[in-house]
Tab-separated table of C-alpha atoms and ligand atoms in Angstrom:
chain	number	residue	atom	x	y	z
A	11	UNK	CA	12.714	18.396	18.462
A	12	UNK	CA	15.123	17.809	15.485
A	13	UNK	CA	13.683	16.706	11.836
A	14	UNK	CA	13.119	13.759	10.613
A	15	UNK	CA	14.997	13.409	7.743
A	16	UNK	CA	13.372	11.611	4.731
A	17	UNK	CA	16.184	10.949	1.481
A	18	UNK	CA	14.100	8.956	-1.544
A	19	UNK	CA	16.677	7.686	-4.238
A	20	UNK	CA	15.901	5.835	-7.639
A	21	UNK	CA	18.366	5.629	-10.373
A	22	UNK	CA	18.258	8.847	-12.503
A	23	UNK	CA	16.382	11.077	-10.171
A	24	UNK	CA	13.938	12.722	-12.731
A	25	UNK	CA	11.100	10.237	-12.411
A	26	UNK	CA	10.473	8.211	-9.217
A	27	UNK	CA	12.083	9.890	-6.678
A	28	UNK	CA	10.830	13.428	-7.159
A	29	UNK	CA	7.300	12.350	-7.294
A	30	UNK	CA	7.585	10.240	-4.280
A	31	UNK	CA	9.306	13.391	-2.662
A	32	UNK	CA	6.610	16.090	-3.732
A	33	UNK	CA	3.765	13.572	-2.662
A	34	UNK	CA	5.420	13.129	0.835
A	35	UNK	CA	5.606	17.153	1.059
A	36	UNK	CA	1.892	17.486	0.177
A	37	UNK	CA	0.933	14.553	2.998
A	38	UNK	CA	3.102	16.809	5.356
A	39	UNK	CA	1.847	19.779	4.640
A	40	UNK	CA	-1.598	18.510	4.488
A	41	UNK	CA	-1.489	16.603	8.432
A	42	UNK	CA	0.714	20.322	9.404
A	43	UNK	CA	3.407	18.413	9.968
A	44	UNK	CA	6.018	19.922	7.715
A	45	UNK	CA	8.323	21.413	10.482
A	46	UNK	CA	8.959	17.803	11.797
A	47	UNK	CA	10.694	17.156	8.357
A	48	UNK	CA	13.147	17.616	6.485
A	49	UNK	CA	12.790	15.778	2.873
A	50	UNK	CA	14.397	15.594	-0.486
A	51	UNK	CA	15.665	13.102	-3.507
A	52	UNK	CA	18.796	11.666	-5.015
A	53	UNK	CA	19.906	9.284	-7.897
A	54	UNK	CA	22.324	6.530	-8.105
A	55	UNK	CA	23.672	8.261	-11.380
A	56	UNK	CA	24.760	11.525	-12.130
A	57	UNK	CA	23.664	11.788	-15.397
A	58	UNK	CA	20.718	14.257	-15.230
A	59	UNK	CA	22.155	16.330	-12.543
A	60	UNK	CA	20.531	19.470	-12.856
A	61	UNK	CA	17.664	18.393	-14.655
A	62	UNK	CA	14.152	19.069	-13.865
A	63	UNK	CA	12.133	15.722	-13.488
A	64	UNK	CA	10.971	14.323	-16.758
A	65	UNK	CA	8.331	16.545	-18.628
A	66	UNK	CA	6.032	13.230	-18.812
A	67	UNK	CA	6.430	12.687	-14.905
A	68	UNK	CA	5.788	15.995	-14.483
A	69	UNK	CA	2.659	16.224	-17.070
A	70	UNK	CA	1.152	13.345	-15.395
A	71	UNK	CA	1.605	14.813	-11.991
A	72	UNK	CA	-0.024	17.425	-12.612
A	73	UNK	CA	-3.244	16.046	-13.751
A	74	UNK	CA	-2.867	14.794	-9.819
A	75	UNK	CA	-2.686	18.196	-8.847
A	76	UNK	CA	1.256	17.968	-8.279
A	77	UNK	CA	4.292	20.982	-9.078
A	78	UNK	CA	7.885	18.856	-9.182
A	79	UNK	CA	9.895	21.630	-8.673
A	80	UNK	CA	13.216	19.269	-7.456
A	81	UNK	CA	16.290	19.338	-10.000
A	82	UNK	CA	18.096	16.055	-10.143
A	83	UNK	CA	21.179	15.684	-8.054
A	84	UNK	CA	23.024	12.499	-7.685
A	85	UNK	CA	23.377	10.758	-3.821
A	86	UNK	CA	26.290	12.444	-1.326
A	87	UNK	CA	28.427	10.277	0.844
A	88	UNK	CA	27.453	12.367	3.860
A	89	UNK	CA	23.892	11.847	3.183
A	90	UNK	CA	23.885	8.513	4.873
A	91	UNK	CA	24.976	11.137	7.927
A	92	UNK	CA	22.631	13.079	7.046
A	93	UNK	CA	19.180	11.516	6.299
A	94	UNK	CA	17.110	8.997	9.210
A	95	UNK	CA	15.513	7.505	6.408
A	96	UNK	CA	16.655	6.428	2.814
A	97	UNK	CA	14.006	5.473	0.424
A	98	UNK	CA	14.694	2.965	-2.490
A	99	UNK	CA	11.953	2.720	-4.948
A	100	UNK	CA	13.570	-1.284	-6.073
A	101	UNK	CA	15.503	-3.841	-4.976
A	102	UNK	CA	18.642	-2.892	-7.805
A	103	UNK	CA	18.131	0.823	-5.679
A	104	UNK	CA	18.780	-1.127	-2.238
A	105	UNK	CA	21.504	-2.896	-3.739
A	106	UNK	CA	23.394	-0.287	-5.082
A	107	UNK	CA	22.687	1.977	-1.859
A	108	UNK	CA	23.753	-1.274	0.773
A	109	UNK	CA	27.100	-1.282	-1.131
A	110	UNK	CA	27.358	2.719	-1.233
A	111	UNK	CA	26.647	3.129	2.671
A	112	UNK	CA	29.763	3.404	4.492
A	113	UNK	CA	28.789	1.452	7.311
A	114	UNK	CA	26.436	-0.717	8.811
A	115	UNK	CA	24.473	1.686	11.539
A	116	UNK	CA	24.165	3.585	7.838
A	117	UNK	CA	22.797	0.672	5.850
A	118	UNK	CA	19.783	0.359	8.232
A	119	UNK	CA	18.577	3.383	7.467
A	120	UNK	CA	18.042	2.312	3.397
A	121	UNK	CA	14.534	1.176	3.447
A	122	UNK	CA	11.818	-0.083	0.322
A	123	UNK	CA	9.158	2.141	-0.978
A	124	UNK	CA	6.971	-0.840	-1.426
A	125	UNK	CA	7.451	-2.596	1.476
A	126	UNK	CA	5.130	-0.240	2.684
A	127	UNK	CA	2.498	-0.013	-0.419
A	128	UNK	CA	-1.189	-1.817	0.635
A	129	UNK	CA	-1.547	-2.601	-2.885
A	130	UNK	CA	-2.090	-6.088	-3.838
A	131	UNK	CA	1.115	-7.637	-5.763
A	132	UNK	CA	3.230	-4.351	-4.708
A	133	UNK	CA	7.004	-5.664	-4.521
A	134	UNK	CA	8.553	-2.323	-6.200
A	135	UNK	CA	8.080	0.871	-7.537
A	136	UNK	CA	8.802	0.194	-11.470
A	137	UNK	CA	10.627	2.798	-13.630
A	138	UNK	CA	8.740	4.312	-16.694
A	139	UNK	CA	11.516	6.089	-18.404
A	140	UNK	CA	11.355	3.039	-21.008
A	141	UNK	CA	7.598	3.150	-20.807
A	142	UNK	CA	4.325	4.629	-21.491
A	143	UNK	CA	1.668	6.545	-20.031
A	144	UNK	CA	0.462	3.718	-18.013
A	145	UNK	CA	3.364	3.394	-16.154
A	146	UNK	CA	3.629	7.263	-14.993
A	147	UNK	CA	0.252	6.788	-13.592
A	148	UNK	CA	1.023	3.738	-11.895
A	149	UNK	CA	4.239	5.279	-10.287
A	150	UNK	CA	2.009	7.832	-8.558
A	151	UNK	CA	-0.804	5.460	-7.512
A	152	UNK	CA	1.885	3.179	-5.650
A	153	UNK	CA	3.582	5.956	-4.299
A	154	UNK	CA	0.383	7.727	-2.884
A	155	UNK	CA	-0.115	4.768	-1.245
A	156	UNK	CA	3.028	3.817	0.129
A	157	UNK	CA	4.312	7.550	0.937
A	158	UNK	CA	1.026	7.884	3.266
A	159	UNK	CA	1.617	4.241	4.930
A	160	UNK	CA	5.295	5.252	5.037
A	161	UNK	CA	4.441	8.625	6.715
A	162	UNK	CA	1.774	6.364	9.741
A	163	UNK	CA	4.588	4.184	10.261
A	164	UNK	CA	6.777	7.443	11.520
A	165	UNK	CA	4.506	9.847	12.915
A	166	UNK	CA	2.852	6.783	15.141
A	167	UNK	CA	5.840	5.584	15.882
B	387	4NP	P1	13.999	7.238	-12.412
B	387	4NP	O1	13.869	6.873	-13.978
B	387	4NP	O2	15.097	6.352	-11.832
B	387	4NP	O3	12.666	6.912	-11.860
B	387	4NP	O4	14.360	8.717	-12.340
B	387	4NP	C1	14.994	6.862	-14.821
B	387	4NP	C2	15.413	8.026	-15.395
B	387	4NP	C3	16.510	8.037	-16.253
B	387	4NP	C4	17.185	6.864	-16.496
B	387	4NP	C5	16.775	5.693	-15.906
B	387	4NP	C6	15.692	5.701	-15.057
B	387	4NP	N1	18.297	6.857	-17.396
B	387	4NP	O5	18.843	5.769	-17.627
B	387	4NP	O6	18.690	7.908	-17.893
């Protein structure tokens, strides 16, 4: 059986994305799953390519028990090929990422982190680079959530 193929994207790549991408690896590893995927993160800019995630996203994930090991790398052409699902964490994500997909089939893979978050008044997954602590910590809370609904909605598929 081939991988399923799991790409989450937000704009720099050193806060939302690599915390939605280690929580997804823990829920895999956790349900034993981790052979049936293959999972990783992008950003829509380039500019900390090579970075590790940001040391506050990374100090508040690890009060949740959480190592971000990824390095920021920006999104591929041939990832559309490559990846069954693309993750956007908001709607400016989707946008940029509809325009970016070179063609349609590829477009339907892009889907929204929060369309799948049980949270009451979830509609996306807000950045925190401008912000405070509060923010970090609400980053991981939605993406708990919505990684776990996310992962249900393809393992009972
Ligand atoms: P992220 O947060 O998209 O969640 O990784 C950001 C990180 C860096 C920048 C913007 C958002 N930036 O403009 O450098």
């Amino acid at each position: 059986m081939s991988r399923t193929k799991v790409l989450f994207i937000c704009l720099g790549n050193i806060c939302r994305s690599p915390m939605a991408e280690t929580i997804f690896n823990r829920i895999i590893t956790d349900h034993q799953t981790q052979n049936e995927f293959y999972v990783d993160s992008a950003g829509l800019i380039s500019y900390h390519q090579g970075e590790m995630a940001d040391p506050r996203m990374r100090m508040h994930a690890k009060r949740h028990g959480y190592d971000i090991t990824h390095r920021s790398r920006p999104i591929r052409a041939h990832d559309f090929d490559s990846f069954d699902y693309i993750v956007a964490m908001d709607d400016d994500n989707y946008e940029r990422l509809y325009d970016l997909a070179p063609t349609l089939e590829d477009a339907k893979k892009i889907v929204r982190m929060a369309d799948y978050c049980t949270l009451p008044g979830v509609s996306y997954v807000p950045d925190p680079y401008y912000g405070g602590d509060q923010g970090f910590e609400r980053v991981i809370e939605m993406l708990e959530n919505a990684c776990m609904e996310f992962y249900h909605s393809i393992i009972d598929s």
